[in-house]
Amino acid sequence: MTSCQAQPDNSERIYIRADSLRGSLLPERACYDVTFYDLNIKVIPEQRMIEGSNSIVYKVNDNFRTLQVDLFKNMKIDRIESQGKTLEYRREYDAVFVDFSDVQKKGSTGEMTVFYHGKPIVANSPPWDGGFVWEKDEKGTDWIAVACEGIGASLWWPNKDHLSDEPDSMRIRCAVPENLVCVSNGNLKKVSNLEDGFRLFDWFVSYPINNYNVSLNIGDYVNIKDTYTALDGDKLDIDYYALSYNATRAKEHFKGNVQEMLACFEQYLGKYPFWRDGYALVETPYLGMEHQSAIAYGNDYQNGYNGRIMAGLEFDNLLVHESGHEYFGNSVSVKDIAELWIHEGFTVYMDALYVECKFGYESALKFYKATQRYIANNEPMVGPLDVNHENDGSDIYYKGAWMLHTLRNVIENDELWFDILRSFYENNQMSNIDSQIFINHVNRKTGEDFTAFFNQYLYYKRIPELQYKVKKCGKNLEVEYRMKTDVAEFKIPLKIGQKGNYTTIHPTAEWQTTKLKQTKPDEFRVAEELYYINVQEF
């Protein structure tokens, strides 16, 4: 089915050439597809500097002589080589245009290596404000990490910094002072002592990985091992990396919590996605981040989210949320950050499913209610494409989850709903998608057209408003109602009346009337716990 999507209302933002270079697939990017990265760097804490190289293996999509890679302009390029030859390049903003002496032919493969060094920008408020984090632990030992979602991985290593292109696999080698441990993504293959007082940690990622998930965690870590047994009997390797003095706290806190969470997620969506690479939690000097197979965890081994308990529900919200991203964000990834609601909305919905799994459905409704205060409706959930647009608020998290919760209750068939959710995940795992793929999936599975539903919630900042009037008619109640929306075709059934004895109405833009038998005015309510709408009495 085709979709006539509304233009997101972000007209107050001004975009420049740098935004297009960062956010779009210009010909110099579209011409090649990355298949493998080989990142090899040294981190020098006392200078807050990194140096090294990244080799990029690629497949040629279209004939080209020039390609674009990305590296922030404050990072210095020493040289770029391919097949033993030094290549010419020019820099524009944070883009690097590399010239080849020969035409790279469509269908062929190639490799080039960027040698570089520099002091990556420092994050002011990670993970929201991206960059490197240079901290000391309680013993005064270096504790270093990086978070770069949104701003881009090219702030610290050269790559094709566009979400649509992930390497099939990746090697990450990082040298750090010999008193420190470097934890990265995937599996640790070996550790080598270098002659200059550094140790080289060699990690390998065997799955596709988006660039901002590539992670370094450097500190006085100890490794705690565990396993999870899936429903089919497969064993998943689990690793916890805690600062040495927090090892006991980590072991006690994660014991059982991680197992229970993985079991709930498996129930709804299937096995943990990155099975070969294992599941890991790494203690970090910032709150958290969904780094693939090396989840950044800075919640201080406590329940809630940075000490905030949602709806009185005692569980580690950050642990659950960042782990949920392994399914949505890391396995199912977006092509453009403007549609990041797919990462965040689905993952908050998984938070609620975990609550439903652990505490029951009524507790999940309380969880949703507690999240409404964080929805501002200041801008559409989907922003302009091709300019690396980042949504400013938390709507893509909580409004996104509420939209999915609303959709579940509109469909009102849990067997069908959970089939939609799981099959959408299974059909799109290890791939990069956009909103239309989910819309088409829902339409196909339900046999109905939900295009107007998604257009209203995704492309307009206002939410549907049910307007109503009530008038007592003897022992009955007369209810006059209509729905006010931006999308004229928007229609959803709503439950009104007495809780436990609801009547379903189908409001449109025109006033309609229904009668509720044996209902007093003070008994009337709209089932707002099931839908994300405004309700306005006239």
XYZ file of C-alpha atoms in Angstrom:
538
model
C 0.000 0.000 0.000
C 1.210 3.497 -0.729
C 1.476 6.154 1.928
C 0.913 9.875 1.697
C 3.076 10.987 4.596
C 2.805 14.429 6.064
C 5.849 16.675 6.049
C 7.278 16.852 9.585
C 6.892 20.257 11.159
C 10.553 21.105 11.734
C 10.574 24.225 9.599
C 12.226 26.316 12.328
C 15.477 24.366 11.953
C 18.035 25.515 9.417
C 20.258 22.898 7.772
C 23.512 23.520 5.944
C 25.893 21.620 3.669
C 27.595 19.986 6.668
C 24.279 18.418 7.676
C 23.808 16.917 4.216
C 27.364 15.590 4.155
C 26.739 13.935 7.498
C 23.154 12.763 7.006
C 22.654 11.863 3.355
C 23.862 9.252 0.914
C 25.500 11.509 -1.655
C 27.034 9.710 -4.657
C 30.454 9.540 -2.981
C 28.860 7.486 -0.198
C 26.264 5.535 -2.141
C 28.935 4.238 -4.528
C 30.326 1.732 -2.024
C 29.207 -0.643 0.707
C 31.421 -1.396 3.703
C 31.914 -5.104 4.403
C 34.637 -5.004 7.076
C 36.425 -2.548 9.366
C 39.810 -3.269 10.961
C 40.289 -0.608 13.625
C 43.705 -0.572 15.313
C 44.410 2.245 17.780
C 46.345 3.232 20.885
C 44.687 5.249 23.652
C 47.075 7.525 25.564
C 45.240 8.681 28.713
C 47.762 11.251 29.956
C 47.471 13.123 26.657
C 43.777 12.359 26.103
C 44.807 11.288 22.649
C 44.315 8.355 20.312
C 46.419 7.295 17.328
C 46.251 4.464 14.862
C 44.461 3.376 11.704
C 41.296 1.926 10.272
C 41.253 -0.320 7.231
C 38.005 -0.238 5.282
C 37.087 -3.174 3.060
C 34.292 -2.362 0.646
C 32.238 -3.549 -2.292
C 31.774 -1.151 -5.219
C 28.102 -0.394 -5.930
C 28.737 2.013 -8.820
C 31.852 3.035 -10.719
C 33.712 5.782 -8.887
C 36.999 7.631 -8.602
C 36.161 9.445 -5.358
C 34.530 8.221 -2.178
C 33.571 9.879 1.096
C 34.616 8.710 4.532
C 34.026 10.690 7.696
C 36.344 11.926 10.435
C 35.835 15.014 12.583
C 37.948 17.903 11.405
C 39.797 18.205 14.734
C 41.260 14.712 14.161
C 44.410 14.722 12.044
C 44.884 12.444 9.050
C 48.468 11.268 8.618
C 47.916 9.517 5.279
C 45.489 7.322 3.363
C 46.740 4.231 1.530
C 45.351 1.651 -0.859
C 47.334 -1.226 -2.420
C 50.594 0.333 -1.256
C 49.816 3.720 -2.808
C 49.216 6.966 -0.979
C 45.906 8.525 -1.990
C 45.061 12.190 -2.361
C 42.162 13.578 -0.338
C 40.416 16.788 0.574
C 38.378 17.665 3.646
C 35.055 19.508 3.856
C 33.596 19.964 7.315
C 33.821 16.443 8.821
C 33.770 14.676 5.451
C 36.907 13.339 3.747
C 36.823 12.884 -0.034
C 39.417 10.321 -1.140
C 40.597 10.205 -4.764
C 41.710 6.975 -6.461
C 44.031 6.967 -9.453
C 41.959 4.272 -11.183
C 38.225 3.868 -11.565
C 36.822 1.502 -8.944
C 34.614 -0.815 -11.008
C 31.082 -1.821 -10.024
C 31.005 -5.299 -8.511
C 34.663 -5.262 -7.488
C 36.044 -5.041 -3.966
C 38.636 -2.712 -2.532
C 40.423 -1.729 0.644
C 41.934 1.445 1.967
C 43.520 2.403 5.265
C 43.262 5.754 7.024
C 46.121 6.531 9.421
C 45.226 9.252 11.912
C 45.669 10.718 15.385
C 44.227 13.398 17.589
C 42.323 14.391 20.692
C 38.655 13.421 20.263
C 36.087 15.847 21.599
C 35.169 15.369 25.246
C 31.558 14.598 26.132
C 30.031 17.251 28.397
C 27.052 15.144 29.441
C 27.358 11.597 28.164
C 25.617 9.684 26.729
C 23.341 12.495 25.489
C 26.192 14.822 24.609
C 28.593 12.605 22.681
C 32.327 12.261 22.918
C 35.122 10.657 24.927
C 34.866 10.354 28.693
C 38.151 10.655 30.605
C 37.512 9.928 34.278
C 39.222 8.440 37.328
C 37.693 5.713 39.459
C 37.559 5.808 43.263
C 41.162 4.595 43.440
C 42.406 7.279 41.058
C 42.847 4.855 38.162
C 42.003 5.947 34.624
C 38.449 5.096 33.605
C 37.755 5.880 29.973
C 34.749 5.363 27.710
C 33.044 6.752 24.641
C 29.433 7.472 23.673
C 28.603 8.905 20.266
C 25.031 8.137 19.176
C 23.683 10.970 17.084
C 26.853 13.003 16.876
C 28.583 10.097 15.140
C 31.372 7.569 15.531
C 33.524 9.654 13.196
C 34.281 11.883 16.182
C 36.942 9.279 17.093
C 37.520 6.874 14.184
C 37.288 7.180 10.383
C 34.334 5.376 8.825
C 31.374 5.716 6.516
C 29.305 7.413 9.192
C 25.801 6.703 7.927
C 23.360 4.412 9.706
C 22.311 2.656 6.506
C 25.694 0.959 6.072
C 26.994 -1.519 8.627
C 30.009 -3.779 8.131
C 29.292 -7.498 8.063
C 31.923 -7.939 10.797
C 34.649 -5.927 12.470
C 37.985 -6.238 14.250
C 38.811 -3.812 17.056
C 42.349 -3.680 18.410
C 43.106 -1.236 21.176
C 46.370 -0.662 23.037
C 46.118 0.746 26.554
C 48.546 1.178 29.479
C 49.424 -2.212 30.942
C 47.615 -1.553 34.244
C 44.307 -1.181 32.398
C 41.854 -3.466 30.604
C 40.090 -2.550 27.348
C 36.617 -3.994 26.824
C 35.101 -3.660 23.364
C 32.412 -5.369 21.291
C 32.194 -9.033 20.385
C 34.667 -11.615 21.648
C 38.147 -11.056 23.044
C 40.537 -13.064 20.873
C 43.839 -12.329 22.577
C 45.842 -9.919 24.716
C 49.429 -9.056 23.767
C 52.098 -7.270 25.788
C 53.773 -4.484 23.852
C 57.294 -3.203 24.432
C 56.277 0.319 25.410
C 54.348 -0.561 28.574
C 51.051 -0.978 26.773
C 48.854 -4.053 26.212
C 46.939 -4.733 22.992
C 43.404 -6.094 23.321
C 42.122 -7.814 20.166
C 38.323 -8.009 19.823
C 36.223 -9.403 16.978
C 32.574 -8.702 16.126
C 31.036 -11.452 14.004
C 27.749 -9.662 13.218
C 26.841 -6.396 11.481
C 27.264 -3.451 13.853
C 26.243 0.168 13.468
C 29.068 2.639 13.892
C 27.901 4.372 17.078
C 27.760 0.995 18.830
C 31.500 0.465 18.393
C 32.786 0.978 21.900
C 35.888 1.283 24.045
C 35.699 0.815 27.816
C 39.046 1.179 29.561
C 39.650 0.769 33.267
C 40.595 -1.481 36.170
C 38.072 -4.140 35.169
C 37.528 -7.650 36.441
C 35.557 -10.193 34.429
C 32.658 -12.131 35.982
C 31.334 -14.981 33.840
C 27.845 -16.425 33.685
C 25.624 -18.338 31.234
C 22.006 -18.254 30.111
C 20.168 -21.324 28.853
C 17.633 -20.663 26.096
C 14.383 -22.541 25.654
C 16.039 -24.779 23.059
C 18.896 -25.613 25.422
C 21.535 -23.403 23.780
C 23.995 -21.777 26.163
C 24.714 -18.045 25.909
C 28.021 -16.733 27.232
C 27.529 -13.812 29.631
C 30.290 -11.478 30.810
C 30.100 -8.739 33.404
C 32.975 -6.241 33.495
C 32.986 -4.359 36.777
C 35.582 -2.116 38.379
C 37.680 -4.296 40.660
C 36.203 -2.915 43.888
C 32.626 -3.406 42.588
C 32.948 -7.054 41.583
C 30.845 -8.391 44.472
C 28.129 -5.763 43.965
C 27.957 -6.539 40.258
C 27.744 -10.285 40.783
C 24.963 -9.982 43.342
C 22.958 -7.393 41.426
C 23.076 -9.070 38.038
C 22.505 -12.566 39.428
C 18.991 -13.597 38.440
C 18.032 -10.166 37.045
C 19.786 -10.734 33.735
C 18.534 -14.309 33.448
C 14.941 -13.256 34.090
C 15.154 -10.408 31.586
C 16.644 -12.560 28.821
C 13.911 -15.130 29.410
C 11.151 -12.503 29.106
C 12.613 -11.103 25.914
C 13.004 -14.588 24.480
C 9.348 -15.271 25.251
C 8.194 -12.280 23.218
C 10.795 -11.965 20.441
C 13.033 -15.020 20.426
C 16.604 -15.645 21.464
C 19.122 -12.916 22.188
C 20.255 -11.665 18.752
C 24.063 -11.688 18.993
C 24.484 -15.211 20.276
C 27.984 -15.927 18.913
C 29.360 -12.677 20.315
C 27.783 -13.180 23.737
C 26.021 -10.771 26.078
C 28.104 -8.380 28.178
C 27.524 -5.548 30.640
C 30.372 -3.102 31.203
C 30.468 -0.652 34.106
C 30.864 2.865 32.720
C 31.448 6.379 34.097
C 28.179 7.535 32.478
C 24.623 6.245 32.845
C 24.352 3.808 29.969
C 24.322 3.045 26.267
C 23.259 0.102 24.115
C 26.681 -0.768 22.729
C 26.208 -4.038 20.906
C 27.317 -7.092 22.937
C 29.118 -4.709 25.337
C 26.287 -2.756 26.956
C 27.406 0.328 28.865
C 26.022 0.137 32.404
C 26.343 3.039 34.845
C 23.211 2.640 36.977
C 25.221 2.005 40.162
C 23.804 -1.496 40.652
C 20.401 -0.243 41.757
C 16.790 -0.509 40.674
C 15.064 2.205 38.692
C 16.676 4.581 36.231
C 19.449 6.593 37.846
C 17.607 6.197 41.150
C 14.165 7.049 39.711
C 11.650 4.238 40.324
C 8.863 4.113 37.761
C 5.351 3.498 39.146
C 6.793 1.888 42.274
C 8.119 -1.035 40.225
C 11.361 -2.382 41.627
C 13.522 -3.413 38.684
C 16.679 -2.139 37.034
C 15.112 -0.014 34.328
C 18.412 0.919 32.724
C 19.595 -2.689 32.541
C 16.343 -3.750 30.876
C 16.196 -0.805 28.485
C 19.761 -0.956 27.185
C 19.494 -4.736 26.825
C 16.230 -4.352 24.917
C 18.144 -2.304 22.370
C 19.978 -5.455 21.334
C 16.723 -6.322 19.537
C 15.594 -2.849 18.442
C 18.452 -0.503 17.654
C 21.224 -3.037 17.223
C 19.602 -5.946 15.376
C 16.745 -3.977 13.791
C 18.334 -0.614 12.976
C 17.133 2.497 11.200
C 18.557 3.890 7.972
C 18.272 7.503 9.151
C 18.471 8.882 12.688
C 15.371 10.980 11.984
C 13.396 7.745 12.457
C 15.058 6.805 15.733
C 11.647 6.237 17.299
C 12.039 2.696 15.930
C 15.003 2.204 18.254
C 13.640 4.002 21.284
C 9.875 3.558 21.032
C 10.090 -0.180 20.501
C 12.645 -0.532 23.295
C 10.515 1.359 25.836
C 7.679 -0.886 24.691
C 9.959 -3.819 25.535
C 10.504 -2.257 28.970
C 6.730 -2.376 29.432
C 6.580 -5.967 28.164
C 9.213 -6.893 30.723
C 7.027 -5.297 33.412
C 4.042 -7.238 32.087
C 6.087 -10.447 32.113
C 7.435 -9.900 35.644
C 4.648 -8.022 37.454
C 1.513 -8.490 35.328
C -0.559 -6.466 32.874
C -2.023 -4.032 35.420
C 1.498 -3.089 36.490
C 2.381 -2.481 32.845
C -0.544 -0.036 32.623
C 0.847 1.775 35.683
C 4.248 1.886 33.987
C 2.717 3.519 30.902
C 0.867 6.037 33.063
C 4.105 6.978 34.829
C 5.836 7.703 31.504
C 3.262 10.181 30.196
C 4.824 13.056 32.125
C 7.910 12.778 29.895
C 5.996 13.363 26.655
C 6.079 16.964 25.438
C 4.579 16.732 21.915
C 6.816 19.597 20.810
C 7.749 18.065 17.458
C 6.852 15.067 15.298
C 8.493 11.769 16.132
C 9.895 11.524 12.597
C 12.026 14.447 11.518
C 13.525 15.534 8.182
C 15.578 12.847 6.467
C 19.125 13.117 5.089
C 20.358 15.843 7.479
C 21.180 13.766 10.581
C 18.190 15.244 12.403
C 18.068 14.404 16.108
C 14.822 14.671 18.043
C 15.357 17.026 20.981
C 13.124 15.359 23.543
C 12.009 12.032 24.939
C 8.908 11.689 22.775
C 10.544 9.098 20.533
C 10.910 6.985 23.680
C 7.619 7.308 25.515
C 5.252 8.575 22.844
C 6.651 5.876 20.576
C 5.862 3.206 23.169
C 2.413 4.681 23.808
C 1.682 4.588 20.073
C 2.490 0.866 20.030
C 0.425 0.312 23.184
C -2.467 2.170 21.524
C -2.111 0.070 18.393
C -2.264 -3.136 20.450
C -5.550 -2.004 21.999
C -6.985 -0.816 18.706
C -6.245 -4.202 17.141
C -7.675 -5.812 20.323
C -6.362 -9.270 19.491
C -3.274 -10.175 21.488
C -2.559 -13.319 19.516
C -2.430 -11.247 16.334
C -0.588 -8.360 18.023
C 2.248 -10.476 19.366
C 2.521 -12.232 16.028
C 2.861 -8.790 14.382
C 5.547 -7.776 16.868
C 7.584 -10.965 16.646
C 7.311 -11.438 12.891
C 8.274 -7.791 12.321
C 11.385 -8.350 14.397
C 12.230 -11.697 12.811
C 11.699 -10.418 9.267
C 13.979 -7.418 9.797
C 16.682 -8.597 12.198
C 20.235 -7.715 11.184
C 18.929 -5.103 8.747
C 18.322 -1.372 8.406
C 14.757 -0.197 7.952
C 12.450 2.803 7.900
C 9.003 3.505 9.329
C 7.199 2.492 6.163
C 8.409 -1.088 6.536
C 6.616 -1.351 9.884
C 3.505 0.384 8.547
C 3.341 -2.022 5.607
C 3.851 -4.973 7.941
C 0.965 -3.943 10.194
C -1.315 -3.327 7.212
C -0.455 -6.681 5.699
C -0.891 -8.643 8.914
C -4.172 -7.024 9.951
C -5.707 -6.701 6.484
C -6.552 -3.088 7.387
C -5.003 0.229 6.408
C -3.357 1.887 9.423
C -1.561 4.502 7.329
C -3.611 7.385 8.733
C -2.994 6.129 12.273
C 0.776 6.208 11.795
C 0.729 9.482 9.891
C -0.991 11.189 12.822
C 1.309 9.842 15.520
C 4.590 9.954 13.586
C 4.372 13.050 11.400
C 2.410 15.487 13.570
C 3.315 16.695 17.010
C -0.282 16.910 18.258
C -2.094 13.765 19.293
C -5.732 12.862 18.560
C -8.255 14.594 20.798
C -11.577 13.047 21.761
C -14.095 15.803 22.429
C -17.332 14.895 24.182
C -20.449 16.169 25.939
C -22.598 14.186 28.372
C -26.249 14.696 29.268
C -28.274 12.729 31.783
C -31.364 11.043 30.312
C -33.192 9.399 33.185
C -31.080 6.464 34.290
C -29.082 6.619 31.078
C -26.373 8.906 29.796
C -26.312 10.525 26.374
C -22.807 11.049 25.047
C -22.027 13.294 22.105
C -18.506 12.909 20.728
C -16.091 13.583 17.876
C -12.362 13.192 17.180
C -10.128 16.147 16.330
C -6.991 15.215 14.356
C -4.581 16.574 11.764
C -5.091 13.548 9.502
C -8.668 13.515 8.241
C -8.726 9.762 7.645
C -7.649 8.950 11.211
C -10.103 6.576 12.887
C -9.721 4.291 15.895
C -12.265 2.550 18.112
C -12.352 3.789 21.704
C -13.823 2.349 24.868
C -16.021 4.636 26.975
C -18.507 4.244 29.808
C -18.030 2.418 33.078
C -14.753 0.613 33.739
C -15.373 -3.104 33.360
C -18.455 -2.418 31.246
C -17.179 -0.319 28.395
C -18.969 0.528 25.165
C -16.909 0.830 21.981
C -17.384 3.914 19.827
C -15.881 4.831 16.449
C -15.433 8.606 16.512
C -14.844 10.665 13.369
C -14.498 14.385 12.748
C -18.289 14.705 12.829
C -20.351 14.778 16.012
C -22.061 11.484 16.837
C -24.307 10.420 19.702
C -24.619 7.236 21.723
C -26.507 6.252 24.861
C -24.996 4.431 27.797
C -27.555 2.498 29.798
C -27.629 2.618 33.583
C -24.737 5.090 33.710
C -24.448 8.185 35.889
C -22.403 11.215 34.805
C -19.847 10.658 37.581
C -19.384 7.043 36.414
C -18.449 8.028 32.872
C -14.850 7.637 31.787
C -12.739 7.110 28.704
C -10.298 4.176 28.848
C -7.301 6.487 28.651
C -5.043 3.754 30.025
C -5.425 1.998 26.647
C -4.873 4.841 24.189
C -2.606 7.834 23.821
C -5.157 10.578 23.168
C -6.250 13.833 24.683
C -9.727 13.804 26.194
C -11.635 17.084 26.359
C -15.127 17.551 27.815
C -17.197 20.341 26.265
